XYZ file of C-alpha atoms in Angstrom:
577
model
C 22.461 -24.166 -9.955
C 20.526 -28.045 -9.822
C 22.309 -30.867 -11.207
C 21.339 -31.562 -15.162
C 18.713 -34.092 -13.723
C 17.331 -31.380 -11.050
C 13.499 -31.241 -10.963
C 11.893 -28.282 -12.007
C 10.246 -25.822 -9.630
C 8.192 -23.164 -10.134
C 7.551 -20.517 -7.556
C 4.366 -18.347 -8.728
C 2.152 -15.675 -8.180
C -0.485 -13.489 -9.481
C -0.052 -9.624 -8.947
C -2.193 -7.274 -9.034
C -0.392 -4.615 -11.042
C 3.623 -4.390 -12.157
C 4.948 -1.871 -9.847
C 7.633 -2.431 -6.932
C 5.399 -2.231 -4.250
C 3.106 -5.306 -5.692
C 6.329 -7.322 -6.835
C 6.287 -10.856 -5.899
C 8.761 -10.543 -3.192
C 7.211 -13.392 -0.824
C 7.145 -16.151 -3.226
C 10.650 -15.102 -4.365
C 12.355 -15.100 -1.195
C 10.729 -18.835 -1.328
C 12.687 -19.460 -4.493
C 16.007 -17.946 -3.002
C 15.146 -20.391 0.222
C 14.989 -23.450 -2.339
C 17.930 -22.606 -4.552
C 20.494 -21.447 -2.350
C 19.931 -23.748 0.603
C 22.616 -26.833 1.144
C 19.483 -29.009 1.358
C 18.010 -28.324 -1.387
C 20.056 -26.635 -4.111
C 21.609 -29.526 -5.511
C 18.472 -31.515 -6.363
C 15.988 -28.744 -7.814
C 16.063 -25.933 -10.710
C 14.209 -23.304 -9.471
C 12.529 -20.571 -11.650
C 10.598 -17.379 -10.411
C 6.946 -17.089 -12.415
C 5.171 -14.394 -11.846
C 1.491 -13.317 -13.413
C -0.290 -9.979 -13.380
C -4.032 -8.980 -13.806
C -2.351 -5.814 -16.611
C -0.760 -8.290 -18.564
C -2.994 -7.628 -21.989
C -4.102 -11.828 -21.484
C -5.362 -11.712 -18.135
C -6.547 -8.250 -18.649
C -8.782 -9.274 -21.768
C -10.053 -11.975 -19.321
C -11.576 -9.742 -16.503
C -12.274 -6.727 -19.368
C -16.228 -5.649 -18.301
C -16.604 -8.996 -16.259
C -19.506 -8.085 -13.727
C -19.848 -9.140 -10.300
C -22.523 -12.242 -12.507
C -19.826 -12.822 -14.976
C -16.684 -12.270 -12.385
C -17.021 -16.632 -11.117
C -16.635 -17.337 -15.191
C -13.728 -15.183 -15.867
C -12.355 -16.398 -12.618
C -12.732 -19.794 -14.360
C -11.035 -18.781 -17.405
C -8.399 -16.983 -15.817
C -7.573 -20.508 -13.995
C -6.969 -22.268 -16.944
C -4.551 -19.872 -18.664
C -2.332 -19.581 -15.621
C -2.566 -23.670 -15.715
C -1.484 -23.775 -19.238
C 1.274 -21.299 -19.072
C 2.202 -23.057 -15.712
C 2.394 -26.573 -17.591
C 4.220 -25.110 -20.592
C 7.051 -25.254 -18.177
C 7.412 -29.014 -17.241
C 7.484 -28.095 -13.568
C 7.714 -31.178 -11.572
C 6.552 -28.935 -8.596
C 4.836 -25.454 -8.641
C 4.457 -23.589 -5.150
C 1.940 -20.851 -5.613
C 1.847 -17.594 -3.230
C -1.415 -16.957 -1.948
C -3.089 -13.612 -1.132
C -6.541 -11.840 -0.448
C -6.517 -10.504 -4.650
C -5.623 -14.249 -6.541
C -6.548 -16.686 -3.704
C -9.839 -17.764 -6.009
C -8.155 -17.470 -9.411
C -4.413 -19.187 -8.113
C -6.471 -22.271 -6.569
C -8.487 -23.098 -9.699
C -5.308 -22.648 -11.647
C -3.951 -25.253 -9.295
C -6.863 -27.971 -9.826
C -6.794 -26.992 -13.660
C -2.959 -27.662 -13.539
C -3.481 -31.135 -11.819
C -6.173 -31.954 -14.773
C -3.834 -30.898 -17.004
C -0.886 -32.912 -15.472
C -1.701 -35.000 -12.414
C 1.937 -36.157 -11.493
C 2.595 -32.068 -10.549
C 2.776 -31.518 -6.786
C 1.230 -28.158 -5.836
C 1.755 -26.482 -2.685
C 0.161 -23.080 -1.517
C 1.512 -20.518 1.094
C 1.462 -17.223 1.871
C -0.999 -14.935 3.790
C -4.617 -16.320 3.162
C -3.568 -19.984 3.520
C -1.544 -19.377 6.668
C -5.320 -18.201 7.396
C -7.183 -21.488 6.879
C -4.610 -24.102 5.510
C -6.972 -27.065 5.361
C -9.447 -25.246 3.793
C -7.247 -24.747 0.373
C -8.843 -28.713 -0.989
C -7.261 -27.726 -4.852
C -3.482 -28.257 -3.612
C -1.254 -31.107 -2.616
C 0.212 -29.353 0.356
C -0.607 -25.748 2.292
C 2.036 -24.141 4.431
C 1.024 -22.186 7.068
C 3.421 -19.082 8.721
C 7.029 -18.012 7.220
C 7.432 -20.480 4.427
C 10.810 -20.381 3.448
C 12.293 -23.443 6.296
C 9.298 -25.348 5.704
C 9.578 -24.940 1.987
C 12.924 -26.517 2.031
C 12.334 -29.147 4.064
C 9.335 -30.424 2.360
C 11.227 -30.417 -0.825
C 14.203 -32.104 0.691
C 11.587 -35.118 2.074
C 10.023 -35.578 -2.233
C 13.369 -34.988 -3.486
C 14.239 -38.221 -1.233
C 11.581 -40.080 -2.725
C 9.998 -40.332 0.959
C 6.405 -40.377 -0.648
C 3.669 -38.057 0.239
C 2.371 -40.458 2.933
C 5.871 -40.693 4.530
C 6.685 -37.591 5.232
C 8.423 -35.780 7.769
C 5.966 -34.141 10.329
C 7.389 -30.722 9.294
C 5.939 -27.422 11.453
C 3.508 -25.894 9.300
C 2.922 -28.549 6.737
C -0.760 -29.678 6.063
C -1.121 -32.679 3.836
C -4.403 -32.935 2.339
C -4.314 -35.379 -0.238
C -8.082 -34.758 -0.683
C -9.421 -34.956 3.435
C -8.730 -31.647 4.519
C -6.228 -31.689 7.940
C -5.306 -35.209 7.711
C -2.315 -34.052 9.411
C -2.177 -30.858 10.607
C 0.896 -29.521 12.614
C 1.355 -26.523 14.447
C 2.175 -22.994 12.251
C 5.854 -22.656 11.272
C 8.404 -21.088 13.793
C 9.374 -17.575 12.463
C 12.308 -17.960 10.205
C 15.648 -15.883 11.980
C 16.148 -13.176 9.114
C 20.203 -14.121 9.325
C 19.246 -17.385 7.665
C 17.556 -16.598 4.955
C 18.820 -15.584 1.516
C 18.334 -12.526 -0.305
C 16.206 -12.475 -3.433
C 17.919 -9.505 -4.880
C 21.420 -10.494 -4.618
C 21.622 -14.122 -5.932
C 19.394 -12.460 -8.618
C 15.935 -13.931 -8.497
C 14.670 -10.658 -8.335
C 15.289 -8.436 -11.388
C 14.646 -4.860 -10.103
C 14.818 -3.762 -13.491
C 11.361 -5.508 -14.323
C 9.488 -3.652 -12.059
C 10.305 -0.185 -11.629
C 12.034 -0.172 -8.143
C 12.098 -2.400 -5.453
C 9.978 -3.830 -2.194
C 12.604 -4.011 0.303
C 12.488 -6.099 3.816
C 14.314 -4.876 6.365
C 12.102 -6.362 9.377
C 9.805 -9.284 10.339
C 7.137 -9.076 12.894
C 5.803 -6.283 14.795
C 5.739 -5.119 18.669
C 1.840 -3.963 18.085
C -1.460 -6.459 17.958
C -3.994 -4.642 15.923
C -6.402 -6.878 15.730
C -7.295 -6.557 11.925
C -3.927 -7.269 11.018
C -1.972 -10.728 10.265
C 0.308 -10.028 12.026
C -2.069 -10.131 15.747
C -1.546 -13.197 15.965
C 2.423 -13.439 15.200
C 5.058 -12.915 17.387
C 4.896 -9.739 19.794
C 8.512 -8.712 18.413
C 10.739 -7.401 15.760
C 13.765 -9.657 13.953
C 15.969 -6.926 12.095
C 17.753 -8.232 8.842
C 21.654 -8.560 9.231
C 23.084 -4.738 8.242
C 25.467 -7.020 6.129
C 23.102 -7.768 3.719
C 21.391 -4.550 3.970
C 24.433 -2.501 3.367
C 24.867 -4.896 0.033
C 21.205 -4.455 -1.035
C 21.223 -0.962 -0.941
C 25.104 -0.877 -2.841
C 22.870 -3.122 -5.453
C 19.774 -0.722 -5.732
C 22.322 2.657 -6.369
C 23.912 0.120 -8.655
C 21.118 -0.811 -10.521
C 20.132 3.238 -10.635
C 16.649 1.979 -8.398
C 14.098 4.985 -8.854
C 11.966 4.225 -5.727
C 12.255 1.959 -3.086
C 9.305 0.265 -0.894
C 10.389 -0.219 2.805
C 8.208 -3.324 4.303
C 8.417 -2.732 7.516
C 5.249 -2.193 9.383
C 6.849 0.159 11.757
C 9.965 0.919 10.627
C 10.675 3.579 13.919
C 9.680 1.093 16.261
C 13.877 1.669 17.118
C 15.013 4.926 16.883
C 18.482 3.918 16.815
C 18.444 1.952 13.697
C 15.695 3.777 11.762
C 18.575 7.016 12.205
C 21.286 4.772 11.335
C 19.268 3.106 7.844
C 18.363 7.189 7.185
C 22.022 7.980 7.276
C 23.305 4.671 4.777
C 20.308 5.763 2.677
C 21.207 9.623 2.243
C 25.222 8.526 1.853
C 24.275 5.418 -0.689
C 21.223 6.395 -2.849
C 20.650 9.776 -2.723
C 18.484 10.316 -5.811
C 16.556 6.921 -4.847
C 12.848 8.251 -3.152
C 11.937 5.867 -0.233
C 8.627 5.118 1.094
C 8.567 4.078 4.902
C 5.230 2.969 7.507
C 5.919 5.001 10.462
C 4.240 5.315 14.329
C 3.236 8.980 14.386
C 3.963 8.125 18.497
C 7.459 7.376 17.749
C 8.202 10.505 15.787
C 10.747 13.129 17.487
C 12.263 16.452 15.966
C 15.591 14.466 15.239
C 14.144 11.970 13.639
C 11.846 14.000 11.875
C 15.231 15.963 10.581
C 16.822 12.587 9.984
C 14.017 11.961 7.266
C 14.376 15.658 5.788
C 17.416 14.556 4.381
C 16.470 12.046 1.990
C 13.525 11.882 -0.612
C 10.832 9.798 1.185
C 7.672 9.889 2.183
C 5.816 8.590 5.044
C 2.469 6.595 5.498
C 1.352 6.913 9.276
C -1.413 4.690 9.909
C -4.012 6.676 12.217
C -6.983 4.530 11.152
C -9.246 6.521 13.675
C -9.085 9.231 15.363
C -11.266 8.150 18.539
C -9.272 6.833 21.075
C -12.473 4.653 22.011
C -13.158 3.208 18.523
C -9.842 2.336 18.724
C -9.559 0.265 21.981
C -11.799 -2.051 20.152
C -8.546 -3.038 17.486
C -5.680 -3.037 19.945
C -4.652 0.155 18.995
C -3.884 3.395 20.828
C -3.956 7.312 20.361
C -2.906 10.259 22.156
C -3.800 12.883 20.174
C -1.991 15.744 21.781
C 1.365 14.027 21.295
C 0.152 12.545 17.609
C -0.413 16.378 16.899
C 2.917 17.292 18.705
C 4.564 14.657 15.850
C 2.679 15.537 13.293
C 4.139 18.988 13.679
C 7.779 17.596 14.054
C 6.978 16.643 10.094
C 5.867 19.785 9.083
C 8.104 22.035 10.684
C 11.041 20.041 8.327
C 9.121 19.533 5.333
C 8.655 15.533 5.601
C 6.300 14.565 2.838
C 3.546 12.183 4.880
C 0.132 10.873 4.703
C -2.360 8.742 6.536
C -4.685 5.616 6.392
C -8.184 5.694 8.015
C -10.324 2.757 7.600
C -14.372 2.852 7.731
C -16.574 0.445 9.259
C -14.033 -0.379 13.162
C -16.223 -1.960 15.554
C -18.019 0.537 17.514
C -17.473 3.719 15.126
C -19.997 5.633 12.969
C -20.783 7.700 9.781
C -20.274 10.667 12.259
C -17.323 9.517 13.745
C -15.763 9.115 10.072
C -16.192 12.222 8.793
C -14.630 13.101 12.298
C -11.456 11.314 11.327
C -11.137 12.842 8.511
C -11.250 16.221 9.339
C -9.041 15.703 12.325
C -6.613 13.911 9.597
C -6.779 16.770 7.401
C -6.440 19.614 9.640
C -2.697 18.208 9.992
C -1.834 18.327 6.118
C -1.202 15.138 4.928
C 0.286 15.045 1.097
C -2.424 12.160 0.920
C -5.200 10.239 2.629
C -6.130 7.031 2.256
C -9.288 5.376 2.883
C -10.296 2.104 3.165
C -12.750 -0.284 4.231
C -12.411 -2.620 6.803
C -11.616 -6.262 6.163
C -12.170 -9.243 8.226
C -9.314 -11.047 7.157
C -9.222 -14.976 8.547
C -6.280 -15.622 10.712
C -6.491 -12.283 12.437
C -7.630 -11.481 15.989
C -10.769 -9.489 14.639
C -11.954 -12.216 12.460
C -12.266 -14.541 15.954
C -14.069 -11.349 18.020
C -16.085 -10.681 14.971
C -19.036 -11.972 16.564
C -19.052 -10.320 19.594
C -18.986 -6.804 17.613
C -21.936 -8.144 15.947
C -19.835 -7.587 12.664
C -21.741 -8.799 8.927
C -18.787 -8.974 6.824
C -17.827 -10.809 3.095
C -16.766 -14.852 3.681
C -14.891 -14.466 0.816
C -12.082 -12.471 -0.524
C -11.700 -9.282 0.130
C -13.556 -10.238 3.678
C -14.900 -6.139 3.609
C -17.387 -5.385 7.075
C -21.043 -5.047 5.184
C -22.718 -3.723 8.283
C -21.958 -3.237 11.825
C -24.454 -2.351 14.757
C -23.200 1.731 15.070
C -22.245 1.591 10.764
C -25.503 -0.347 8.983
C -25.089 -1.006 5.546
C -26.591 2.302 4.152
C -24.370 3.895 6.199
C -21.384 1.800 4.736
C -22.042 2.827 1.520
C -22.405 6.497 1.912
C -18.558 6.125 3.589
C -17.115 4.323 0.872
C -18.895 7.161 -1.462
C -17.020 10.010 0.461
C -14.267 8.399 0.532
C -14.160 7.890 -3.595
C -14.337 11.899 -3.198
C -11.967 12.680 -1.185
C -9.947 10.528 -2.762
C -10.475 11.992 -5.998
C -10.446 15.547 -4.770
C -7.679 15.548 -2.275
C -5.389 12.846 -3.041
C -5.462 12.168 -6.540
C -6.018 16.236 -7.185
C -2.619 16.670 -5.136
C -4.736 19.395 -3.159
C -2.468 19.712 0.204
C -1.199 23.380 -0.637
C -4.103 25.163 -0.816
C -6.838 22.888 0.830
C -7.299 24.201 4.177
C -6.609 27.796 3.313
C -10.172 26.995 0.841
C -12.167 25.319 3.599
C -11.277 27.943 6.110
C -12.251 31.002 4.241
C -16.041 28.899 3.464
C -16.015 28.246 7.082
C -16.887 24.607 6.304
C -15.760 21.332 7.524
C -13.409 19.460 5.384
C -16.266 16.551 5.425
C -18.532 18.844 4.348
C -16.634 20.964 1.780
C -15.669 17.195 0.129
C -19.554 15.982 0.302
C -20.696 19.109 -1.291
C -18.079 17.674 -4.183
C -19.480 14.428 -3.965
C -22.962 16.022 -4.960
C -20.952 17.817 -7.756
C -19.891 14.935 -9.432
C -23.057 13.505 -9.303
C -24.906 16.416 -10.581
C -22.764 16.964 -13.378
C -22.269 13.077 -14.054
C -18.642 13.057 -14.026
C -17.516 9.164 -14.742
C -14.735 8.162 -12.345
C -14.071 5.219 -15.358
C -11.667 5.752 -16.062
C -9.910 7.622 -13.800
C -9.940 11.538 -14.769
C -6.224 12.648 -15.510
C -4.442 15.157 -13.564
C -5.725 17.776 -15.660
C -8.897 16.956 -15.441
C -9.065 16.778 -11.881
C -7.511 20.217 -11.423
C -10.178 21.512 -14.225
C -12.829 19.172 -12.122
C -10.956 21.242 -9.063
C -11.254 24.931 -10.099
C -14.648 24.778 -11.488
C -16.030 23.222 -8.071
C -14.391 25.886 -6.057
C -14.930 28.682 -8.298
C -18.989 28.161 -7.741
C -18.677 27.135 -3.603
C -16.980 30.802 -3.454
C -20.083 32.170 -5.679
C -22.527 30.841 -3.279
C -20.554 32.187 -0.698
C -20.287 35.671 -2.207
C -16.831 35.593 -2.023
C -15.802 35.845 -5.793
C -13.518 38.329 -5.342
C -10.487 36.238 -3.580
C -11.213 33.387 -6.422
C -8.702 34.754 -8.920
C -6.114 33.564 -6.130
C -7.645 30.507 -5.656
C -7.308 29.317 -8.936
C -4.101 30.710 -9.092
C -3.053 28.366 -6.514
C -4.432 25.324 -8.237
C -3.109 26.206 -11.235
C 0.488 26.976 -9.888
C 0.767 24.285 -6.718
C -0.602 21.972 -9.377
C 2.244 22.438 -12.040
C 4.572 22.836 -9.011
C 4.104 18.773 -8.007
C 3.358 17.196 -11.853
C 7.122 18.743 -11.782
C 7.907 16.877 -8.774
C 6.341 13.734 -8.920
C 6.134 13.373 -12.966
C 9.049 15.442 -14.070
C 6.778 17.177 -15.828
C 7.230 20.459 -17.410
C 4.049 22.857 -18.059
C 3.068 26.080 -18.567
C 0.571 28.066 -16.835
C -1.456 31.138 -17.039
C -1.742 33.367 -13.845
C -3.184 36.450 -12.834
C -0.740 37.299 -10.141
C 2.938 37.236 -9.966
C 3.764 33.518 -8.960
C 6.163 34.302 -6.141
C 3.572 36.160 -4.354
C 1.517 33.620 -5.137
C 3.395 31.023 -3.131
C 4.007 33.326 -0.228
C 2.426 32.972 3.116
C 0.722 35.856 2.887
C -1.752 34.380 0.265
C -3.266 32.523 2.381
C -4.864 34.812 4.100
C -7.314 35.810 1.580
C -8.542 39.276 2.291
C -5.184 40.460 3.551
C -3.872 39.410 0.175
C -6.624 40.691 -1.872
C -6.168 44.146 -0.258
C -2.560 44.165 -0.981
C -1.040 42.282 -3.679
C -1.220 43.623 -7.017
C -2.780 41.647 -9.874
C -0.254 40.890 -12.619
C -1.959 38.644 -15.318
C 1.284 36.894 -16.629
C 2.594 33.717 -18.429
C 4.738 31.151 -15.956
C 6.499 28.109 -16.958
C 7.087 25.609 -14.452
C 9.389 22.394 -14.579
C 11.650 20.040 -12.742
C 15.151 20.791 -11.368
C 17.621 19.265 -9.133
C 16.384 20.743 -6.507
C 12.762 21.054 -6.510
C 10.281 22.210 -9.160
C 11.296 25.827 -10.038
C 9.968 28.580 -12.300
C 10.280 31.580 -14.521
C 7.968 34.093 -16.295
C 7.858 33.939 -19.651
């Protein structure tokens, strides 16, 4: 707590959405930096403002803003954050910069100076670490870990040193109008036994947001080249279990629903990830985790170790060609990823995978390739993106020499590449809105393969056939068809690919798996509770034996019958009604 003549500090952001895995975490471990350090805490009062693009304001903003109208609303959005930010009295606002707000959050800054020219603004975060003397609409950018730099840049103002007297502090870049005037080296990585946590001095209400984003780890051992963190330091600094231990007695607590782990690779030690699993499975037991995990560093224990608590797993594969690969700093063995993979499956680990479209030196072909190699291995989700040549990474420097076209400004996506032209782009990101919509969204992991294997097709080519669908029967992805309508979206597409294949006579079963796997995880995932019309018994339904189509079709008798389905304890269960 600041004296009663502390300045006023606002730490602030603009999210994309309210949910814990987009809350403001960065900018408030910034504030905990500020408030809690020796330096610092006795001269400032430090509040924690956070915006989001769903808040009904900002939201009315954007509302059918096209890409001709976006630079306007842009404009507009500027000047409410400024308002709301000088409604405050801050003496000085830091502002947390990513690829989403880094237009909007620097005109809010130069409408905020307008507004009140004695506020100091300062920028940090990601995209200024980037290019810190390109940000002209601040006072100050700070590039790398901000939370040292942070505090000794407000200990210098909070001496009255003057902007032109300050300290040369690592990181700082004082612009004062001529970008780089001086310009220091990035920060040193900031020792995660130093810093404060957000959560337990209570900057961070966990309650506000649904669950929480929780950092157990900075840096990472890997360099792929599209990521920030190529450039960092080659090595992991693990949080104090101390604090950890107290975090995790605050989320089961605070009755935390879901918990995101930010740690890019958070099996890069064995011995630890099995250590956090068991403190996770004693602590919160009804709290569902979400780790990043190295499908390389996956082994049956630990694969058993994650079986025992409710998580799920995002395993970024991001190609499936060794040789595309090689081109990002990344490797793949795919005998062993298989071999993992399996380790995952055999114990019932909930996991899915990112690909991105558009690496230097891959292809349309090579894709589609990914994809069905990525969904041969039944992933509870896929997720596809496009690549981005984000500034201050290792790609964005070789960019050239891939002969990469990409967007200058945010969100930096690849618009053509020598192997992936433009057309070619475009027809990926189309697929990908299928699959996407199909697969992911349509919760489709039960029964997909079984489908694809009795039309003989490709995954690729069962899901581009669905593409055509949607475009043929001019269903509007805005908005975004419920659940219900994707399974309806789901069965219909199905029902005629097994027509055209003259195989109508194992549909019945088909559908009944849609209809039953479907209420099975809205149980699961939404607590939902539904009821469902079948034409076989439901248990023989979920057996093995159904999928294998004309085995089951030759022995199972049909049973039409009523089935209600809903959550439990321990799993979605069932009973006929």
């Amino acid at each position: 707590m600041g004296t009663s003549t502390a300045l006023k500090v606002l730490c602030t952001t603009l999210l994309i959405e309210k949910s814990p895995q987009a809350l403001p975490l960065g900018v408030a471990c910034i504030a905990s930096a500020i408030k809690n350090d020796p330096r610092t805490k006795d001269f400032y009062d430090v509040e924690l403002q956070d915006f989001c693009l769903e808040d009904p304001k900002m939201a009315g903003i954007f509302a059918g803003a096209t890409d001709g109208g976006k630079e306007a609303a842009e404009e507009r959005a500027g000047l409410y954050l400024a308002g709301e930010l000088a409604k405050k009295e801050p003496r000085i606002v830091l502002f947390s910069v990513y690829v989403w707000n880094h237009v909007v959050l620097e005109r809010a800054a130069r409408c905020l100076k307008k507004i009140k020219p004695e506020i100091i603004t300062v920028a940090g975060g990601p995209e200024v670490t980037a290019s810190p003397s390109v940000f002209e609409g601040f006072d100050y950018t700070i590039a790398g870990a901000g939370e040292e730099a942070s505090v000794l840049l407000l200990q210098a103002l909070a001496g009255n040193a003057g902007k032109k007297e300050l300290p040369q502090i690592p990181g700082l870049y004082f612009l004062d109008g001529k970008p780089g005037v001086f310009e220091f080296r990035r920060t040193a990585p900031c020792l995660p036994d130093r810093l404060y946590s957000p959560y337990l001095d209570g900057t961070l209400d966990v309650s506000r947001y649904g669950g929480a984003l929780w950092e157990l780890a900075r840096g990472c051992p890997f360099k792929c080249s599209y990521c920030y963190e190529s450039k960092g330091e080659k090595k992991v600094s693990y949080f104090p279990m101390e604090r950890i231990k107290k975090e995790i007695e605050l989320f089961a607590e605070k009755k935390v629903p879901q918990v995101f782990v930010l740690d890019p690779t958070y099996n890069a030690s064995k011995d630890r990830a099995l250590k956090m699993l068991r403190l996770i499975e004693e602590k919160t037991p009804d709290t569902f985790y979400y780790f990043e995990a190295r499908a390389e560093f996956i082994d049956r224990e630990l694969a058993k170790a994650f079986s025992r608590v409710r998580c799920a797993l995002q395993i970024g594969m991001q190609s499936a060609d060794p040789e595309v690969l090689k081109n990002v700093n990344r490797t793949m063995d795919r005998k062993k990823f298989i071999k993992n993979i399996g380790y995952l499956n055999d114990e019932g680990v909930t996991f899915g995978f990112d690909l991105i479209y558009g690496l230097p030196g891959d292809t349309l072909k090579g894709f589609k390739n990914s994809i069905d190699f990525a969904l041969s291995l039944y992933p509870n989700n896929l997720e596809l993106f496009c690549l981005s040549v984000l500034p201050g990474t290792d790609l964005y420097d070789s960019a050239k020499d891939f002969s990469l076209v990409w967007q200058h400004q945010p969100p930096y996506n690849v618009l053509s590449t020598p192997q992936f032209p433009e057309g070619e782009l475009k027809k990926a990101a189309s697929l990908a809105k299928a699959v996407n919509l199909f697969y992911t969204k349509g919760r489709a992991v039960s029964w997909f393969n079984c489908v694809v294997y009795h039309l003989h097709k490709k995954p690729t080519a069962f899901l581009g056939e669905f593409e055509k669908y949607l475009k043929e029967e001019k269903v509007s992805l805005l908005p975004e068809p419920s659940l219900l309508e994707i399974r309806k979206l789901q069965k219909d597409f199905v029902k005629r690919q097994f027509a055209k294949a003259r195989l109508e006579k194992y549909t019945d079963i088909v559908l009944d798996m849609i209809e039953l796997y479907g209420a099975m995880s809205d149980a699961d995932g939404e607590g939902k509770s539904s009821t469902v019309k079948l034409r076989y018994w439901p248990e023989d339904v979920l057996s093995e034996y159904a999928m294998d189509l004309p085995f089951f079709c030759a022995n199972a008798e049909s049973h039409r019958c009523t089935v209600k389905v809903q959550p439990s304890a321990e799993g979605a269960v069932f009973k006929i009604l």
